[in-house]
PDB file of C-alpha atoms in Angstrom:
ATOM      1  CA  MET A  22     -18.977   9.189  -3.938  1.00 79.00           C
ATOM      2  CA  LEU A  23     -15.291   8.689  -4.690  1.00 91.00           C
ATOM      3  CA  THR A  24     -14.205   5.936  -7.030  1.00 93.00           C
ATOM      4  CA  ALA A  25     -10.713   4.493  -6.750  1.00 98.00           C
ATOM      5  CA  ARG A  26      -9.049   2.956  -9.795  1.00 98.00           C
ATOM      6  CA  ARG A  27      -6.264   0.407 -10.029  1.00 98.00           C
ATOM      7  CA  ALA A  28      -2.910   2.087 -10.588  1.00 98.00           C
ATOM      8  CA  THR A  29      -0.836   1.386 -13.675  1.00 98.00           C
ATOM      9  CA  ALA A  30       2.877   1.589 -14.390  1.00 98.00           C
ATOM     10  CA  CYS A  31       2.282   5.170 -15.576  1.00 98.00           C
ATOM     11  CA  ASP A  32       1.436   6.087 -11.954  1.00 98.00           C
ATOM     12  CA  ALA A  33       4.807   4.890 -10.603  1.00 98.00           C
ATOM     13  CA  GLY A  34       6.324   8.353 -10.131  1.00 97.00           C
ATOM     14  CA  GLU A  35       3.270   9.653  -8.301  1.00 98.00           C
ATOM     15  CA  LEU A  36       3.084   6.533  -6.129  1.00 98.00           C
ATOM     16  CA  ALA A  37       6.721   7.126  -5.164  1.00 97.00           C
ATOM     17  CA  ARG A  38       5.942  10.799  -4.412  1.00 97.00           C
ATOM     18  CA  LEU A  39       3.080   9.779  -2.118  1.00 97.00           C
ATOM     19  CA  GLY A  40       5.268   7.117  -0.470  1.00 96.00           C
ATOM     20  CA  ALA A  41       7.964   9.701   0.264  1.00 96.00           C
ATOM     21  CA  ALA A  42       5.356  12.104   1.643  1.00 96.00           C
ATOM     22  CA  LEU A  43       4.010   9.337   3.890  1.00 94.00           C
ATOM     23  CA  VAL A  44       7.361   8.785   5.591  1.00 91.00           C
ATOM     24  CA  GLY A  45       8.391  12.433   5.382  1.00 89.00           C
ATOM     25  CA  GLU A  46      11.669  11.580   3.716  1.00 90.00           C
ATOM     26  CA  GLY A  47      12.742  11.767   0.101  1.00 87.00           C
ATOM     27  CA  GLY A  48      16.059  10.711  -1.334  1.00 87.00           C
ATOM     28  CA  GLU A  49      17.471   8.160  -3.710  1.00 90.00           C
ATOM     29  CA  TRP A  50      15.303   5.379  -2.293  1.00 90.00           C
ATOM     30  CA  THR A  51      12.279   6.969  -3.969  1.00 94.00           C
ATOM     31  CA  GLY A  52      13.820   6.092  -7.335  1.00 94.00           C
ATOM     32  CA  ARG A  53      13.882   2.433  -6.263  1.00 94.00           C
ATOM     33  CA  LEU A  54      10.282   2.789  -5.139  1.00 96.00           C
ATOM     34  CA  ALA A  55       9.219   4.279  -8.485  1.00 97.00           C
ATOM     35  CA  ARG A  56      11.015   1.471 -10.361  1.00 97.00           C
ATOM     36  CA  PHE A  57       9.352  -1.126  -8.133  1.00 96.00           C
ATOM     37  CA  PHE A  58       5.889   0.287  -8.810  1.00 97.00           C
ATOM     38  CA  HIS A  59       6.618   0.654 -12.520  1.00 98.00           C
ATOM     39  CA  ASP A  60       7.726  -2.961 -12.800  1.00 97.00           C
ATOM     40  CA  HIS A  61       5.194  -4.618 -10.472  1.00 97.00           C
ATOM     41  CA  VAL A  62       2.053  -2.569  -9.837  1.00 97.00           C
ATOM     42  CA  GLU A  63       0.118  -4.286 -12.628  1.00 97.00           C
ATOM     43  CA  SER A  64       1.126  -7.808 -11.552  1.00 96.00           C
ATOM     44  CA  ASP A  65      -0.980 -10.330  -9.692  1.00 94.00           C
ATOM     45  CA  ARG A  66       1.151  -9.897  -6.539  1.00 95.00           C
ATOM     46  CA  VAL A  67       1.248  -6.104  -6.196  1.00 97.00           C
ATOM     47  CA  ALA A  68      -1.584  -3.618  -6.508  1.00 96.00           C
ATOM     48  CA  ALA A  69      -2.319  -0.013  -5.740  1.00 98.00           C
ATOM     49  CA  PHE A  70      -5.635   1.761  -5.862  1.00 98.00           C
ATOM     50  CA  VAL A  71      -5.581   5.493  -6.372  1.00 98.00           C
ATOM     51  CA  ILE A  72      -7.743   8.579  -6.689  1.00 98.00           C
ATOM     52  CA  ASP A  73      -6.716  11.157  -9.244  1.00 98.00           C
ATOM     53  CA  ARG A  74      -6.327  14.850  -8.494  1.00 96.00           C
ATOM     54  CA  PRO A  75      -8.549  17.087 -10.614  1.00 94.00           C
ATOM     55  CA  ASP A  76      -5.456  18.995 -11.805  1.00 94.00           C
ATOM     56  CA  GLY A  77      -3.389  15.880 -12.601  1.00 95.00           C
ATOM     57  CA  GLY A  78      -1.359  13.526 -10.456  1.00 97.00           C
ATOM     58  CA  LEU A  79      -2.662  11.475  -7.561  1.00 98.00           C
ATOM     59  CA  ALA A  80      -4.561  12.659  -4.500  1.00 98.00           C
ATOM     60  CA  ALA A  81      -4.443   9.347  -2.606  1.00 98.00           C
ATOM     61  CA  CYS A  82      -3.252   5.770  -2.749  1.00 98.00           C
ATOM     62  CA  ALA A  83      -3.364   2.443  -0.942  1.00 98.00           C
ATOM     63  CA  CYS A  84      -0.937  -0.301  -1.977  1.00 98.00           C
ATOM     64  CA  ALA A  85      -0.449  -3.967  -1.113  1.00 98.00           C
ATOM     65  CA  THR A  86       1.783  -6.929  -1.797  1.00 97.00           C
ATOM     66  CA  ILE A  87       0.555 -10.513  -1.859  1.00 96.00           C
ATOM     67  CA  THR A  88       2.587 -13.381  -0.435  1.00 94.00           C
ATOM     68  CA  HIS A  89       2.105 -17.066  -1.181  1.00 93.00           C
ATOM     69  CA  SER A  90       3.452 -19.172   1.670  1.00 90.00           C
ATOM     70  CA  VAL A  91       2.648 -22.074   3.902  1.00 92.00           C
ATOM     71  CA  PRO A  92      -0.886 -22.049   5.324  1.00 89.00           C
ATOM     72  CA  GLY A  93      -1.330 -20.877   8.879  1.00 83.00           C
ATOM     73  CA  PRO A  94      -4.097 -20.991  11.448  1.00 85.00           C
ATOM     74  CA  ASP A  95      -5.432 -17.644  10.232  1.00 79.00           C
ATOM     75  CA  HIS A  96      -4.872 -17.949   6.450  1.00 82.00           C
ATOM     76  CA  CYS A  97      -4.783 -20.477   3.625  1.00 89.00           C
ATOM     77  CA  GLY A  98      -1.295 -19.586   2.432  1.00 90.00           C
ATOM     78  CA  THR A  99      -2.185 -16.463   0.461  1.00 92.00           C
ATOM     79  CA  TYR A 100      -2.066 -13.245   2.419  1.00 92.00           C
ATOM     80  CA  ALA A 101      -1.404  -9.582   1.821  1.00 95.00           C
ATOM     81  CA  HIS A 102       0.175  -6.627   3.525  1.00 96.00           C
ATOM     82  CA  ILE A 103      -1.235  -3.165   2.898  1.00 97.00           C
ATOM     83  CA  HIS A 104       1.290  -0.342   2.838  1.00 94.00           C
ATOM     84  CA  THR A 105       1.638   3.191   1.519  1.00 95.00           C
ATOM     85  CA  VAL A 106      -1.837   4.410   2.408  1.00 97.00           C
ATOM     86  CA  TYR A 107      -1.580   8.152   1.960  1.00 97.00           C
ATOM     87  CA  THR A 108      -3.746  11.128   1.056  1.00 97.00           C
ATOM     88  CA  ASP A 109      -2.310  14.519   0.148  1.00 97.00           C
ATOM     89  CA  PRO A 110      -3.163  16.957   2.967  1.00 96.00           C
ATOM     90  CA  GLN A 111      -5.532  19.110   0.894  1.00 96.00           C
ATOM     91  CA  TYR A 112      -7.722  16.057   0.165  1.00 97.00           C
ATOM     92  CA  ARG A 113      -7.942  14.628   3.687  1.00 95.00           C
ATOM     93  CA  ARG A 114     -11.187  14.061   5.593  1.00 94.00           C
ATOM     94  CA  ARG A 115     -13.109  13.515   2.344  1.00 96.00           C
ATOM     95  CA  GLY A 116     -13.122   9.707   2.183  1.00 96.00           C
ATOM     96  CA  HIS A 117     -10.090   9.182  -0.071  1.00 98.00           C
ATOM     97  CA  ALA A 118      -8.353   6.695   2.246  1.00 97.00           C
ATOM     98  CA  ARG A 119     -11.583   4.780   2.824  1.00 97.00           C
ATOM     99  CA  ALA A 120     -12.230   4.553  -0.925  1.00 98.00           C
ATOM    100  CA  THR A 121      -8.702   3.385  -1.814  1.00 98.00           C
ATOM    101  CA  VAL A 122      -8.404   0.880   1.040  1.00 98.00           C
ATOM    102  CA  THR A 123     -11.885  -0.532   0.411  1.00 97.00           C
ATOM    103  CA  ALA A 124     -11.155  -1.004  -3.307  1.00 98.00           C
ATOM    104  CA  LEU A 125      -7.808  -2.598  -2.446  1.00 98.00           C
ATOM    105  CA  VAL A 126      -9.299  -4.999   0.123  1.00 97.00           C
ATOM    106  CA  ASP A 127     -12.017  -5.988  -2.359  1.00 97.00           C
ATOM    107  CA  TRP A 128      -9.324  -6.753  -4.972  1.00 97.00           C
ATOM    108  CA  LEU A 129      -7.239  -8.695  -2.421  1.00 97.00           C
ATOM    109  CA  THR A 130     -10.287 -10.758  -1.489  1.00 95.00           C
ATOM    110  CA  ARG A 131     -10.829 -11.643  -5.157  1.00 95.00           C
ATOM    111  CA  GLN A 132      -7.168 -12.747  -5.288  1.00 95.00           C
ATOM    112  CA  GLY A 133      -7.815 -15.240  -2.471  1.00 93.00           C
ATOM    113  CA  CYS A 134      -6.198 -13.353   0.405  1.00 93.00           C
ATOM    114  CA  GLY A 135      -7.836 -14.625   3.564  1.00 89.00           C
ATOM    115  CA  LEU A 136      -5.534 -12.539   5.771  1.00 91.00           C
ATOM    116  CA  VAL A 137      -4.692  -8.880   5.233  1.00 94.00           C
ATOM    117  CA  THR A 138      -2.287  -7.031   7.517  1.00 93.00           C
ATOM    118  CA  LEU A 139      -1.193  -3.420   7.821  1.00 93.00           C
ATOM    119  CA  ASN A 140       0.649  -1.094  10.169  1.00 91.00           C
ATOM    120  CA  ALA A 141      -1.631   1.702  11.324  1.00 90.00           C
ATOM    121  CA  THR A 142      -0.804   5.173  12.527  1.00 90.00           C
ATOM    122  CA  ASP A 143      -2.851   6.594  15.380  1.00 91.00           C
ATOM    123  CA  ASP A 144      -4.678   8.771  12.833  1.00 90.00           C
ATOM    124  CA  GLY A 145      -5.451   5.837  10.535  1.00 92.00           C
ATOM    125  CA  ALA A 146      -6.396   3.245  13.165  1.00 94.00           C
ATOM    126  CA  PRO A 147     -10.056   4.331  13.533  1.00 95.00           C
ATOM    127  CA  LEU A 148     -10.644   3.908   9.791  1.00 96.00           C
ATOM    128  CA  TYR A 149      -9.060   0.457   9.750  1.00 96.00           C
ATOM    129  CA  ARG A 150     -11.045  -0.638  12.819  1.00 95.00           C
ATOM    130  CA  ASP A 151     -14.200   0.578  11.074  1.00 96.00           C
ATOM    131  CA  LEU A 152     -13.252  -1.574   8.059  1.00 96.00           C
ATOM    132  CA  GLY A 153     -12.890  -4.657  10.290  1.00 94.00           C
ATOM    133  CA  PHE A 154      -9.155  -4.722  11.072  1.00 94.00           C
ATOM    134  CA  THR A 155      -8.111  -5.755  14.600  1.00 93.00           C
ATOM    135  CA  LEU A 156      -4.899  -5.370  16.587  1.00 89.00           C
ATOM    136  CA  ASN A 157      -2.222  -8.047  16.533  1.00 83.00           C
ATOM    137  CA  ASP A 158       0.449  -7.851  19.219  1.00 80.00           C
ATOM    138  CA  ARG A 159       2.795 -10.375  17.551  1.00 79.00           C
ATOM    139  CA  ALA A 160       4.415  -8.021  15.021  1.00 76.00           C
ATOM    140  CA  MET A 161       8.193  -7.588  15.130  1.00 79.00           C
ATOM    141  CA  ARG A 162      10.746  -6.578  12.508  1.00 75.00           C
ATOM    142  CA  LEU A 163      14.407  -6.850  11.595  1.00 78.00           C
ATOM    143  CA  ILE A 164      15.948  -4.244   9.289  1.00 77.00           C
ATOM    144  CA  GLN A 165      18.997  -5.290   7.259  1.00 71.00           C
ATOM    145  CA  LEU A 166      19.686  -2.373   4.940  1.00 66.00           C
ATOM    146  CA  PRO A 167      22.795  -3.745   3.168  1.00 63.00           C
ATOM    147  CA  CYS A 168      20.632  -6.253   1.294  1.00 56.00           C
ATOM    148  CA  ILE A 169      18.317  -3.632  -0.231  1.00 52.00           C
ATOM    149  CA  GLY A 170      20.459  -3.136  -3.336  1.00 52.00           C
ATOM    150  CA  ARG A 171      20.480  -6.869  -4.051  1.00 53.00           C
ATOM    151  CA  LEU A 172      16.688  -6.997  -3.926  1.00 53.00           C
ATOM    152  CA  PHE A 173      16.429  -4.519  -6.781  1.00 49.00           C
ATOM    153  CA  GLY A 174      19.356  -5.785  -8.873  1.00 51.00           C
ATOM    154  CA  GLU A 175      21.666  -2.901  -8.055  1.00 49.00           C
TER     155      GLU A 175
END
């Protein structure tokens, strides 16, 4: 059985590598991602659970951010969004994603998150359904890229 561990700041570069692999696009933004993980992954509002590769580095990860806000009909004001769930191709179909997401959801539950959201790919959706996630047709987004630099103090 696979055991996921909580990531530390030392894993920031590998978390950024897996994040870039997930979206299929590298570039300077991955430096911002590595800095974000380095600075926040050990906090009480950001977490990642990972599985190490036998030869060093990470084989898989699942990350989340916690938000404290006004309560809603489906949460008590503390909720989380899971992102950056990725397994290197050579480790797929062995339970890595299930192990990292399960460990992450358990941690989020202990943090008081009564609502956990994520965006699923077609490949990932069966796993998430099996873990109890359901579809929500209310999701929308607005992308405003010029503000990204301000978020990270650049």
